[in-house]
mmCIF file of C-alpha atoms and ligand atoms in Angstrom:
data_model
loop_
_atom_site.group_PDB
_atom_site.id
_atom_site.type_symbol
_atom_site.label_atom_id
_atom_site.label_comp_id
_atom_site.label_asym_id
_atom_site.label_seq_id
_atom_site.Cartn_x
_atom_site.Cartn_y
_atom_site.Cartn_z
ATOM 1 C CA MET A 16 42.506 -81.486 73.184
ATOM 2 C CA LEU A 17 39.514 -80.085 75.004
ATOM 3 C CA LEU A 18 40.160 -76.386 75.512
ATOM 4 C CA PHE A 19 36.623 -75.370 76.367
ATOM 5 C CA GLY A 20 35.289 -78.358 78.210
ATOM 6 C CA SER A 21 32.409 -80.554 77.131
ATOM 7 C CA PRO A 22 30.763 -79.999 73.770
ATOM 8 C CA VAL A 23 27.651 -77.759 73.996
ATOM 9 C CA SER A 24 25.299 -80.657 73.103
ATOM 10 C CA THR A 25 26.101 -82.660 76.120
ATOM 11 C CA LEU A 26 25.656 -79.860 78.618
ATOM 12 C CA PRO A 27 22.583 -80.498 80.815
ATOM 13 C CA VAL A 28 19.482 -78.384 79.891
ATOM 14 C CA ARG A 29 18.435 -76.663 83.056
ATOM 15 C CA ALA A 30 15.014 -75.243 84.024
ATOM 16 C CA THR A 31 15.208 -71.562 83.374
ATOM 17 C CA GLU A 32 13.349 -68.510 84.549
ATOM 18 C CA HIS A 33 13.430 -65.043 83.032
ATOM 19 C CA THR A 34 12.629 -61.521 84.208
ATOM 20 C CA LEU A 35 12.353 -58.095 82.662
ATOM 21 C CA ILE A 36 14.653 -55.494 84.038
ATOM 22 C CA ALA A 37 14.555 -51.874 82.837
ATOM 23 C CA VAL A 38 16.851 -48.973 83.593
ATOM 24 C CA LYS A 39 14.346 -46.135 83.705
ATOM 25 C CA PRO A 40 15.024 -42.699 82.070
ATOM 26 C CA ASP A 41 16.603 -41.294 85.309
ATOM 27 C CA GLY A 42 18.983 -44.250 85.441
ATOM 28 C CA VAL A 43 20.040 -43.556 81.773
ATOM 29 C CA GLN A 44 20.413 -39.805 82.385
ATOM 30 C CA ARG A 45 22.434 -40.455 85.479
ATOM 31 C CA ARG A 46 24.794 -42.764 83.685
ATOM 32 C CA LEU A 47 23.876 -45.765 85.993
ATOM 33 C CA VAL A 48 23.343 -48.241 83.158
ATOM 34 C CA GLY A 49 26.692 -49.885 83.555
ATOM 35 C CA GLN A 50 26.510 -50.176 87.303
ATOM 36 C CA ILE A 51 23.014 -51.755 87.190
ATOM 37 C CA ILE A 52 24.018 -54.309 84.489
ATOM 38 C CA HIS A 53 27.147 -55.085 86.532
ATOM 39 C CA ARG A 54 24.998 -56.082 89.538
ATOM 40 C CA PHE A 55 23.075 -58.688 87.575
ATOM 41 C CA GLU A 56 26.253 -59.959 85.922
ATOM 42 C CA GLN A 57 28.102 -60.276 89.161
ATOM 43 C CA ARG A 58 25.218 -62.203 90.767
ATOM 44 C CA GLY A 59 25.782 -64.795 87.915
ATOM 45 C CA PHE A 60 22.515 -64.265 86.033
ATOM 46 C CA LYS A 61 22.634 -64.490 82.237
ATOM 47 C CA LEU A 62 21.737 -61.680 79.951
ATOM 48 C CA VAL A 63 19.611 -62.943 77.003
ATOM 49 C CA GLY A 64 18.268 -59.695 75.531
ATOM 50 C CA LEU A 65 18.963 -56.017 75.783
ATOM 51 C CA LYS A 66 18.061 -52.812 73.886
ATOM 52 C CA MET A 67 17.511 -49.095 74.280
ATOM 53 C CA MET A 68 14.001 -47.841 73.543
ATOM 54 C CA GLN A 69 11.814 -44.791 73.726
ATOM 55 C CA ALA A 70 8.668 -46.141 75.360
ATOM 56 C CA SER A 71 5.380 -45.154 73.810
ATOM 57 C CA GLU A 72 2.392 -44.178 75.985
ATOM 58 C CA ASP A 73 0.487 -47.281 74.656
ATOM 59 C CA LEU A 74 3.282 -49.668 75.549
ATOM 60 C CA LEU A 75 3.589 -48.105 78.976
ATOM 61 C CA SER A 76 -0.091 -48.288 79.782
ATOM 62 C CA GLU A 77 -0.029 -52.007 78.920
ATOM 63 C CA HIS A 78 3.146 -52.545 80.909
ATOM 64 C CA TYR A 79 1.683 -50.695 83.949
ATOM 65 C CA ARG A 80 -1.912 -51.934 83.468
ATOM 66 C CA GLU A 81 -2.138 -52.555 87.226
ATOM 67 C CA ILE A 82 -1.459 -48.831 88.060
ATOM 68 C CA VAL A 83 -2.903 -47.167 85.022
ATOM 69 C CA LYS A 84 -6.031 -46.097 86.897
ATOM 70 C CA LYS A 85 -4.186 -44.780 89.945
ATOM 71 C CA PRO A 86 -4.148 -40.944 90.471
ATOM 72 C CA PHE A 87 -0.349 -40.825 90.151
ATOM 73 C CA TYR A 88 -0.175 -42.660 86.774
ATOM 74 C CA PRO A 89 0.158 -39.385 84.716
ATOM 75 C CA LEU A 90 3.300 -38.742 86.709
ATOM 76 C CA VAL A 91 4.533 -42.282 86.019
ATOM 77 C CA ARG A 92 3.755 -41.805 82.231
ATOM 78 C CA ALA A 93 5.608 -38.441 82.080
ATOM 79 C CA TYR A 94 8.613 -39.945 83.925
ATOM 80 C CA MET A 95 8.794 -43.087 81.853
ATOM 81 C CA THR A 96 8.500 -41.365 78.477
ATOM 82 C CA ALA A 97 10.874 -38.525 79.317
ATOM 83 C CA GLY A 98 13.830 -40.311 77.641
ATOM 84 C CA PRO A 99 15.146 -43.659 76.607
ATOM 85 C CA VAL A 100 15.016 -46.801 78.728
ATOM 86 C CA ILE A 101 17.284 -49.800 78.645
ATOM 87 C CA VAL A 102 15.262 -52.983 78.701
ATOM 88 C CA MET A 103 16.829 -56.318 79.409
ATOM 89 C CA VAL A 104 15.841 -59.987 79.919
ATOM 90 C CA TRP A 105 17.883 -61.881 82.530
ATOM 91 C CA GLU A 106 17.812 -65.607 83.003
ATOM 92 C CA GLY A 107 18.508 -67.752 86.056
ATOM 93 C CA SER A 108 17.055 -69.874 88.787
ATOM 94 C CA ASN A 109 14.608 -67.790 90.858
ATOM 95 C CA VAL A 110 15.688 -64.670 88.915
ATOM 96 C CA VAL A 111 12.386 -62.901 89.395
ATOM 97 C CA GLN A 112 12.387 -62.981 93.168
ATOM 98 C CA SER A 113 16.121 -62.454 93.413
ATOM 99 C CA SER A 114 15.962 -59.369 91.168
ATOM 100 C CA ARG A 115 13.145 -57.862 93.226
ATOM 101 C CA LYS A 116 15.368 -58.236 96.263
ATOM 102 C CA MET A 117 18.335 -56.700 94.424
ATOM 103 C CA VAL A 118 16.185 -53.822 93.284
ATOM 104 C CA GLY A 119 14.535 -53.126 96.686
ATOM 105 C CA PRO A 120 11.076 -51.594 97.607
ATOM 106 C CA THR A 121 9.352 -49.225 95.273
ATOM 107 C CA ASN A 122 10.262 -46.157 97.386
ATOM 108 C CA GLY A 123 13.986 -45.702 97.571
ATOM 109 C CA ALA A 124 13.522 -43.903 100.847
ATOM 110 C CA GLU A 125 12.498 -47.326 102.273
ATOM 111 C CA ALA A 126 15.054 -49.327 100.434
ATOM 112 C CA GLN A 127 18.103 -50.820 102.277
ATOM 113 C CA ALA A 128 21.525 -49.705 101.312
ATOM 114 C CA GLY A 129 22.904 -52.413 99.053
ATOM 115 C CA THR A 130 19.817 -52.583 96.960
ATOM 116 C CA ILE A 131 19.799 -50.708 93.661
ATOM 117 C CA ARG A 132 17.030 -48.368 94.715
ATOM 118 C CA GLY A 133 18.568 -48.032 98.182
ATOM 119 C CA ASP A 134 21.886 -47.039 96.732
ATOM 120 C CA PHE A 135 20.770 -44.797 93.851
ATOM 121 C CA SER A 136 17.335 -43.293 94.802
ATOM 122 C CA PHE A 137 15.302 -41.821 97.571
ATOM 123 C CA HIS A 138 11.979 -40.849 95.776
ATOM 124 C CA VAL A 139 9.254 -43.176 94.562
ATOM 125 C CA GLY A 140 8.779 -41.200 91.366
ATOM 126 C CA ARG A 141 12.539 -41.475 90.385
ATOM 127 C CA ASN A 142 13.323 -45.018 91.337
ATOM 128 C CA VAL A 143 15.871 -45.842 88.602
ATOM 129 C CA VAL A 144 14.922 -49.329 87.666
ATOM 130 C CA HIS A 145 12.071 -51.663 86.894
ATOM 131 C CA ALA A 146 11.831 -55.406 87.792
ATOM 132 C CA SER A 147 9.039 -57.817 87.112
ATOM 133 C CA ASP A 148 7.182 -58.828 90.321
ATOM 134 C CA SER A 149 6.127 -62.397 89.404
ATOM 135 C CA THR A 150 7.017 -65.063 86.875
ATOM 136 C CA GLU A 151 3.667 -64.552 85.064
ATOM 137 C CA GLY A 152 4.180 -60.863 85.069
ATOM 138 C CA ALA A 153 7.732 -61.289 83.662
ATOM 139 C CA GLN A 154 6.409 -63.522 80.768
ATOM 140 C CA ARG A 155 3.815 -60.904 79.942
ATOM 141 C CA GLU A 156 6.233 -57.976 80.167
ATOM 142 C CA ILE A 157 8.946 -59.748 78.090
ATOM 143 C CA GLY A 158 6.354 -60.388 75.382
ATOM 144 C CA LEU A 159 5.406 -56.656 75.378
ATOM 145 C CA TRP A 160 8.881 -55.253 75.111
ATOM 146 C CA PHE A 161 10.688 -57.933 72.994
ATOM 147 C CA GLN A 162 10.223 -59.899 69.824
ATOM 148 C CA GLU A 163 11.086 -63.565 70.117
ATOM 149 C CA ASN A 164 14.084 -63.117 67.673
ATOM 150 C CA GLU A 165 15.601 -60.497 69.970
ATOM 151 C CA LEU A 166 16.186 -63.054 72.734
ATOM 152 C CA LEU A 167 19.183 -65.235 72.413
ATOM 153 C CA ASN A 168 19.629 -68.701 73.811
ATOM 154 C CA TRP A 169 23.360 -69.127 74.438
ATOM 155 C CA GLU A 170 25.487 -71.338 76.677
ATOM 156 C CA SER A 171 27.572 -69.322 79.142
ATOM 157 C CA CYS A 172 30.995 -70.729 79.918
ATOM 158 C CA ASP A 173 30.650 -70.319 83.654
ATOM 159 C CA GLN A 174 27.331 -72.079 84.046
ATOM 160 C CA ASP A 175 28.841 -75.164 85.741
ATOM 161 C CA TRP A 176 30.268 -72.743 88.299
ATOM 162 C CA THR A 177 27.016 -70.903 89.000
ATOM 163 C CA ILE A 178 24.410 -73.704 88.963
ATOM 164 C CA GLU A 179 24.834 -77.156 90.432
ATOM 165 C CA ALA A 180 24.275 -79.677 87.699
ATOM 166 C CA ASN A 181 21.870 -81.768 89.687
ATOM 167 C CA GLU A 182 19.488 -78.821 90.403
ATOM 168 C CA ASP A 183 16.770 -80.143 88.041
ATOM 169 C CA LYS A 184 16.795 -83.578 89.584
ATOM 170 C CA GLN A 185 16.142 -82.583 93.181
HETATM 171 N N1 GTP B 206 4.964 -40.144 91.208
HETATM 172 C C1 GTP B 206 4.550 -41.337 91.710
HETATM 173 N N2 GTP B 206 4.938 -42.441 91.209
HETATM 174 C C2 GTP B 206 4.629 -43.602 91.686
HETATM 175 C C3 GTP B 206 3.759 -43.720 92.825
HETATM 176 N N3 GTP B 206 3.572 -45.033 93.068
HETATM 177 C C4 GTP B 206 4.345 -45.638 92.176
HETATM 178 N N4 GTP B 206 4.891 -44.820 91.309
HETATM 179 C C5 GTP B 206 5.710 -45.155 90.192
HETATM 180 O O1 GTP B 206 5.033 -46.216 89.504
HETATM 181 C C6 GTP B 206 5.897 -47.312 89.454
HETATM 182 C C7 GTP B 206 5.059 -48.478 89.485
HETATM 183 O O2 GTP B 206 4.619 -48.750 90.710
HETATM 184 P P1 GTP B 206 4.611 -50.215 91.221
HETATM 185 O O3 GTP B 206 4.536 -51.149 90.077
HETATM 186 O O4 GTP B 206 3.565 -50.230 92.293
HETATM 187 O O5 GTP B 206 6.096 -50.314 91.853
HETATM 188 P P2 GTP B 206 7.197 -51.311 91.536
HETATM 189 O O6 GTP B 206 6.617 -52.586 91.167
HETATM 190 O O7 GTP B 206 8.163 -51.205 92.728
HETATM 191 O O8 GTP B 206 7.857 -50.558 90.366
HETATM 192 P P3 GTP B 206 8.231 -51.123 88.864
HETATM 193 O O9 GTP B 206 9.295 -52.039 89.003
HETATM 194 O O10 GTP B 206 8.523 -49.883 88.125
HETATM 195 O O11 GTP B 206 6.962 -51.779 88.396
HETATM 196 C C8 GTP B 206 6.862 -47.136 90.530
HETATM 197 O O12 GTP B 206 8.060 -47.807 90.381
HETATM 198 C C9 GTP B 206 7.033 -45.625 90.659
HETATM 199 O O13 GTP B 206 8.039 -45.195 89.717
HETATM 200 C C10 GTP B 206 3.382 -42.499 93.383
HETATM 201 O O14 GTP B 206 2.625 -42.472 94.445
HETATM 202 N N5 GTP B 206 3.782 -41.376 92.803
HETATM 203 N N1 ADP B 207 3.103 -43.601 94.897
HETATM 204 C C1 ADP B 207 3.843 -43.486 93.817
HETATM 205 N N2 ADP B 207 4.306 -42.264 93.450
HETATM 206 C C2 ADP B 207 5.025 -42.107 92.397
HETATM 207 N N3 ADP B 207 5.382 -43.192 91.517
HETATM 208 C C3 ADP B 207 4.987 -44.301 91.893
HETATM 209 C C4 ADP B 207 4.219 -44.614 93.114
HETATM 210 N N4 ADP B 207 3.997 -45.912 93.196
HETATM 211 C C5 ADP B 207 4.622 -46.515 92.132
HETATM 212 N N5 ADP B 207 5.189 -45.496 91.306
HETATM 213 C C6 ADP B 207 5.940 -45.679 90.115
HETATM 214 O O1 ADP B 207 5.352 -46.795 89.326
HETATM 215 C C7 ADP B 207 6.227 -47.803 89.182
HETATM 216 C C8 ADP B 207 5.568 -49.130 89.204
HETATM 217 O O2 ADP B 207 4.973 -49.333 90.450
HETATM 218 P P1 ADP B 207 4.982 -50.762 91.079
HETATM 219 O O3 ADP B 207 4.946 -51.758 90.060
HETATM 220 O O4 ADP B 207 3.986 -50.790 92.197
HETATM 221 O O5 ADP B 207 6.407 -50.763 91.825
HETATM 222 P P2 ADP B 207 7.762 -51.501 91.420
HETATM 223 O O6 ADP B 207 8.397 -50.676 90.429
HETATM 224 O O7 ADP B 207 8.506 -51.590 92.753
HETATM 225 O O8 ADP B 207 7.301 -52.793 90.932
HETATM 226 C C9 ADP B 207 7.213 -47.659 90.259
HETATM 227 O O9 ADP B 207 8.469 -48.180 89.978
HETATM 228 C C10 ADP B 207 7.362 -46.152 90.449
HETATM 229 O O10 ADP B 207 8.177 -45.680 89.360
HETATM 230 MG MG1 MG B 208 5.779 -52.904 89.549
#
C-alpha cells in the first residue's frame, strides 16, 4: 500500500534556485520572525537552511560590499549588528525575483501594502528584512552566511502540488 505516493528516487529532479532571506535585528526584536517565515511558506517555497546569528562587522562588510563605501554605511553596520538576525535559504523557481517582490522596495515608505516592508516598516534604516537581489548575489551571500553542511536537500511532500512536473522540459 502506497501511503506517501511515489518513492523519493523516482520523483523528478527539478531545476532549483535559492535565495538568502534575513530577518534583521528590528524584525527579531519586534517578534516578526514567525510572520515573515510564514509568508515564504505560504507562497510554497521550500526552506533549506535557517539559523540565528550575531553578525560580525567583517561578515557584514562582505555581505554589503556594494554599499560599504556609502556615507550611510556606518548606520547600516550599527543597525545590523545591534542584535541577532535570522538567516534563511529558500528554494524555488524564480525565488530570487519573487522574494524581492514579496519584500518590496528598500524604503518601507515607498513599499506597497501587502509587501513585507510595506506592512511592517516605513523607514529605510529599519526595513526588517533582507533579500538577495540577483541569483549571482544569492549564491555569494549564501556562501558567506552558511556552511555547505547547514543546507539540507529534502523532498517536500507538496512539491507535485506547487510545481508542474513538466517545468524543466519546457
Ligand atoms: N540609514 C540608512 N540606511 C540605508 C540607506 N540606504 C540603505 N540603507 C540600508 O542599507 C541596506 C542596504 O541597502 P540596499 O542593498 O541598497 O537595499 P536593499 O537591497 O533593498 O536592502 P537589503 O535587502 O538589506 O540588501 C538597506 O536595506 C537599508 O537598511 C540610507 O540612506 N540610510
Ligand atoms: N539610504 C539609506 N539609508 C539607510 N539605510 C539604507 C539606505 N539604503 C540602504 N539602506 C540599508 O541597507 C540595506 C541594503 O541596501 P540595498 O541592498 O540597497 O537594499 P535592499 O535591502 O532593498 O536590497 C537596506 O536594506 C537598508 O537596510
Ligand atoms: Mg540589497
